[in-house]
mmCIF file of C-alpha atoms in Angstrom:
data_model
loop_
_atom_site.group_PDB
_atom_site.id
_atom_site.type_symbol
_atom_site.label_atom_id
_atom_site.label_comp_id
_atom_site.label_asym_id
_atom_site.label_seq_id
_atom_site.Cartn_x
_atom_site.Cartn_y
_atom_site.Cartn_z
ATOM 1 C CA UNK A 1 15.296 -1.089 6.808
ATOM 2 C CA UNK A 2 13.385 0.016 9.890
ATOM 3 C CA UNK A 3 12.326 -2.973 11.967
ATOM 4 C CA UNK A 4 8.735 -2.749 13.210
ATOM 5 C CA UNK A 5 7.981 -4.631 16.440
ATOM 6 C CA UNK A 6 5.997 -7.739 15.425
ATOM 7 C CA UNK A 7 3.029 -6.909 17.697
ATOM 8 C CA UNK A 8 2.515 -3.437 16.158
ATOM 9 C CA UNK A 9 -0.573 -2.619 14.128
ATOM 10 C CA UNK A 10 -0.285 0.595 12.157
ATOM 11 C CA UNK A 11 -3.744 2.099 11.800
ATOM 12 C CA UNK A 12 -4.895 5.126 9.847
ATOM 13 C CA UNK A 13 -8.033 6.514 8.272
ATOM 14 C CA UNK A 14 -8.301 8.772 5.246
ATOM 15 C CA UNK A 15 -11.017 10.611 3.438
ATOM 16 C CA UNK A 16 -11.987 9.576 -0.113
ATOM 17 C CA UNK A 17 -9.018 11.502 -1.553
ATOM 18 C CA UNK A 18 -6.457 9.769 0.678
ATOM 19 C CA UNK A 19 -6.047 12.645 3.159
ATOM 20 C CA UNK A 20 -5.153 11.269 6.616
ATOM 21 C CA UNK A 21 -7.858 12.001 9.195
ATOM 22 C CA UNK A 22 -6.696 9.637 11.969
ATOM 23 C CA UNK A 23 -3.614 7.611 12.849
ATOM 24 C CA UNK A 24 -2.583 5.596 15.877
ATOM 25 C CA UNK A 25 0.576 6.131 17.925
ATOM 26 C CA UNK A 26 2.317 3.119 16.377
ATOM 27 C CA UNK A 27 1.878 4.585 12.871
ATOM 28 C CA UNK A 28 3.243 7.932 14.080
ATOM 29 C CA UNK A 29 6.249 6.227 15.677
ATOM 30 C CA UNK A 30 7.085 3.988 12.712
ATOM 31 C CA UNK A 31 6.614 6.731 10.081
ATOM 32 C CA UNK A 32 8.934 9.094 11.956
ATOM 33 C CA UNK A 33 6.544 11.966 11.267
ATOM 34 C CA UNK A 34 4.706 13.779 14.047
ATOM 35 C CA UNK A 35 0.923 13.410 14.260
ATOM 36 C CA UNK A 36 0.668 17.071 13.178
ATOM 37 C CA UNK A 37 2.764 16.326 10.080
ATOM 38 C CA UNK A 38 0.474 13.397 9.156
ATOM 39 C CA UNK A 39 -3.072 14.615 9.848
ATOM 40 C CA UNK A 40 -4.433 16.578 6.898
ATOM 41 C CA UNK A 41 -1.735 15.292 4.505
ATOM 42 C CA UNK A 42 -2.129 12.806 1.688
ATOM 43 C CA UNK A 43 -1.230 9.260 2.724
ATOM 44 C CA UNK A 44 1.269 9.171 -0.129
ATOM 45 C CA UNK A 45 3.503 11.233 2.181
ATOM 46 C CA UNK A 46 4.887 7.849 3.285
ATOM 47 C CA UNK A 47 4.976 6.339 -0.230
ATOM 48 C CA UNK A 48 8.415 4.998 -1.033
ATOM 49 C CA UNK A 49 9.741 5.752 -4.551
ATOM 50 C CA UNK A 50 10.507 2.021 -4.989
ATOM 51 C CA UNK A 51 6.764 1.249 -4.981
ATOM 52 C CA UNK A 52 5.438 0.700 -8.498
ATOM 53 C CA UNK A 53 2.537 3.079 -9.214
ATOM 54 C CA UNK A 54 0.767 0.187 -10.976
ATOM 55 C CA UNK A 55 0.251 -1.458 -7.576
ATOM 56 C CA UNK A 56 -1.443 1.688 -6.281
ATOM 57 C CA UNK A 57 -3.631 1.855 -9.388
ATOM 58 C CA UNK A 58 -4.710 -1.717 -8.597
ATOM 59 C CA UNK A 59 -5.424 -0.662 -5.005
ATOM 60 C CA UNK A 60 -7.536 2.359 -5.994
ATOM 61 C CA UNK A 61 -9.482 0.364 -8.624
ATOM 62 C CA UNK A 62 -10.350 -2.195 -5.931
ATOM 63 C CA UNK A 63 -11.240 0.360 -3.245
ATOM 64 C CA UNK A 64 -13.320 2.571 -5.524
ATOM 65 C CA UNK A 65 -15.288 -0.542 -6.513
ATOM 66 C CA UNK A 66 -16.189 -0.852 -2.817
ATOM 67 C CA UNK A 67 -13.975 -3.855 -2.079
ATOM 68 C CA UNK A 68 -11.279 -4.451 0.544
ATOM 69 C CA UNK A 69 -7.674 -4.391 -0.724
ATOM 70 C CA UNK A 70 -4.741 -6.317 0.708
ATOM 71 C CA UNK A 71 -1.167 -5.794 -0.379
ATOM 72 C CA UNK A 72 2.468 -5.545 0.601
ATOM 73 C CA UNK A 73 3.718 -1.976 0.640
ATOM 74 C CA UNK A 74 7.138 -0.412 1.077
ATOM 75 C CA UNK A 75 6.775 2.894 2.917
ATOM 76 C CA UNK A 76 9.232 5.731 3.480
ATOM 77 C CA UNK A 77 10.037 7.112 6.911
ATOM 78 C CA UNK A 78 10.575 10.832 7.436
ATOM 79 C CA UNK A 79 14.348 10.282 7.717
ATOM 80 C CA UNK A 80 14.446 8.477 4.345
ATOM 81 C CA UNK A 81 14.634 4.970 5.807
ATOM 82 C CA UNK A 82 11.908 2.479 4.854
ATOM 83 C CA UNK A 83 9.663 -0.239 6.251
ATOM 84 C CA UNK A 84 7.430 -2.925 4.774
ATOM 85 C CA UNK A 85 3.839 -3.615 5.795
ATOM 86 C CA UNK A 86 1.057 -5.998 4.897
ATOM 87 C CA UNK A 87 -1.821 -3.548 4.454
ATOM 88 C CA UNK A 88 -5.544 -4.255 4.630
ATOM 89 C CA UNK A 89 -7.486 -1.236 3.389
ATOM 90 C CA UNK A 90 -11.247 -1.138 3.823
ATOM 91 C CA UNK A 91 -13.765 1.340 2.410
ATOM 92 C CA UNK A 92 -16.463 2.672 4.769
ATOM 93 C CA UNK A 93 -19.940 3.476 3.497
ATOM 94 C CA UNK A 94 -22.737 5.856 4.442
ATOM 95 C CA UNK A 95 -26.405 4.824 4.725
ATOM 96 C CA UNK A 96 -26.854 5.350 0.963
ATOM 97 C CA UNK A 97 -24.043 2.895 0.203
ATOM 98 C CA UNK A 98 -21.579 5.554 -0.925
ATOM 99 C CA UNK A 99 -17.916 5.345 0.083
ATOM 100 C CA UNK A 100 -17.137 8.016 2.685
ATOM 101 C CA UNK A 101 -13.600 7.098 3.782
ATOM 102 C CA UNK A 102 -10.959 4.367 4.047
ATOM 103 C CA UNK A 103 -9.457 2.570 7.016
ATOM 104 C CA UNK A 104 -6.058 0.876 6.843
ATOM 105 C CA UNK A 105 -4.693 -1.693 9.264
ATOM 106 C CA UNK A 106 -1.091 -2.744 8.653
ATOM 107 C CA UNK A 107 1.129 -5.358 10.213
ATOM 108 C CA UNK A 108 4.629 -6.771 9.825
ATOM 109 C CA UNK A 109 4.856 -8.994 6.737
ATOM 110 C CA UNK A 110 6.698 -12.273 6.328
ATOM 111 C CA UNK A 111 10.286 -11.462 5.326
ATOM 112 C CA UNK A 112 10.572 -14.607 3.176
ATOM 113 C CA UNK A 113 7.543 -13.553 1.127
ATOM 114 C CA UNK A 114 9.024 -10.090 0.646
ATOM 115 C CA UNK A 115 12.426 -11.292 -0.467
ATOM 116 C CA UNK A 116 11.275 -14.309 -2.454
ATOM 117 C CA UNK A 117 8.254 -12.922 -4.288
ATOM 118 C CA UNK A 118 7.372 -9.270 -3.752
ATOM 119 C CA UNK A 119 10.715 -7.474 -4.031
ATOM 120 C CA UNK A 120 11.552 -9.156 -7.366
ATOM 121 C CA UNK A 121 8.021 -8.529 -8.702
ATOM 122 C CA UNK A 122 7.978 -4.874 -7.634
ATOM 123 C CA UNK A 123 11.496 -4.322 -9.068
ATOM 124 C CA UNK A 124 10.326 -5.787 -12.375
ATOM 125 C CA UNK A 125 7.196 -3.602 -12.401
ATOM 126 C CA UNK A 126 9.173 -0.466 -11.538
ATOM 127 C CA UNK A 127 11.758 -1.184 -14.271
ATOM 128 C CA UNK A 128 8.919 -1.658 -16.758
ATOM 129 C CA UNK A 129 7.361 1.662 -15.724
ATOM 130 C CA UNK A 130 10.676 3.487 -16.058
ATOM 131 C CA UNK A 131 11.272 2.035 -19.534
ATOM 132 C CA UNK A 132 8.606 4.388 -20.916
ATOM 133 C CA UNK A 133 9.157 8.079 -21.636
ATOM 134 C CA UNK A 134 5.659 8.828 -20.403
ATOM 135 C CA UNK A 135 4.904 8.057 -16.741
ATOM 136 C CA UNK A 136 1.274 7.463 -17.732
ATOM 137 C CA UNK A 137 2.279 4.860 -20.334
ATOM 138 C CA UNK A 138 4.594 3.233 -17.790
ATOM 139 C CA UNK A 139 1.790 3.089 -15.235
ATOM 140 C CA UNK A 140 -0.577 1.490 -17.739
ATOM 141 C CA UNK A 141 2.074 -1.067 -18.772
ATOM 142 C CA UNK A 142 2.756 -1.990 -15.139
ATOM 143 C CA UNK A 143 -0.932 -2.228 -14.297
ATOM 144 C CA UNK A 144 -1.471 -4.315 -17.436
ATOM 145 C CA UNK A 145 1.321 -6.686 -16.403
ATOM 146 C CA UNK A 146 -0.290 -7.110 -12.960
ATOM 147 C CA UNK A 147 -3.682 -7.814 -14.535
ATOM 148 C CA UNK A 148 -2.211 -10.327 -17.005
ATOM 149 C CA UNK A 149 -0.412 -12.136 -14.170
ATOM 150 C CA UNK A 150 -3.687 -12.330 -12.221
ATOM 151 C CA UNK A 151 -5.763 -13.331 -15.258
ATOM 152 C CA UNK A 152 -3.263 -16.080 -16.165
ATOM 153 C CA UNK A 153 -3.494 -17.421 -12.604
ATOM 154 C CA UNK A 154 -7.295 -16.969 -12.490
ATOM 155 C CA UNK A 155 -7.159 -15.012 -9.221
ATOM 156 C CA UNK A 156 -7.681 -11.496 -7.889
ATOM 157 C CA UNK A 157 -4.900 -9.324 -6.445
ATOM 158 C CA UNK A 158 -6.219 -10.018 -2.939
ATOM 159 C CA UNK A 159 -6.195 -13.764 -3.591
ATOM 160 C CA UNK A 160 -2.620 -13.474 -4.863
ATOM 161 C CA UNK A 161 -1.545 -11.594 -1.717
ATOM 162 C CA UNK A 162 -3.466 -13.958 0.544
ATOM 163 C CA UNK A 163 -1.801 -16.964 -1.099
ATOM 164 C CA UNK A 164 1.607 -15.490 -0.321
ATOM 165 C CA UNK A 165 0.746 -14.649 3.277
ATOM 166 C CA UNK A 166 -1.401 -17.643 4.263
#
């Protein structure tokens, strides 16, 4: 586990397809990639294989609906190590109200929240996804489990994340 200095804010911007158009020095440092290796690449370059795709489906559903998304994400460094962030991703709009890009601001999450709630949940979601022969079926099952959990609690994904990090 790569330890991010507590005061760091990892900032990046992407186009509508998730291609990185800007990133700050702290994001470059923590990712282990050079700025040249990041700019013009899909943000999933830093996606860790332990992240359940169902969480990213939830993120994209929220963002494409024009809403801010907050979530805990395990990212992969260039050298294969990993780091956790609490991400706030915001869509930006043009004058016609259409989404033109996304801005992400990430900070160090609470370790107790990660270990007590998120790591077990994400492990469960990933195991569910891998139990299907079809990755698409696994993704839908994982996403469905997330939605059922939220529906049962009567909250949105953002409200769930906020409740853990308040």
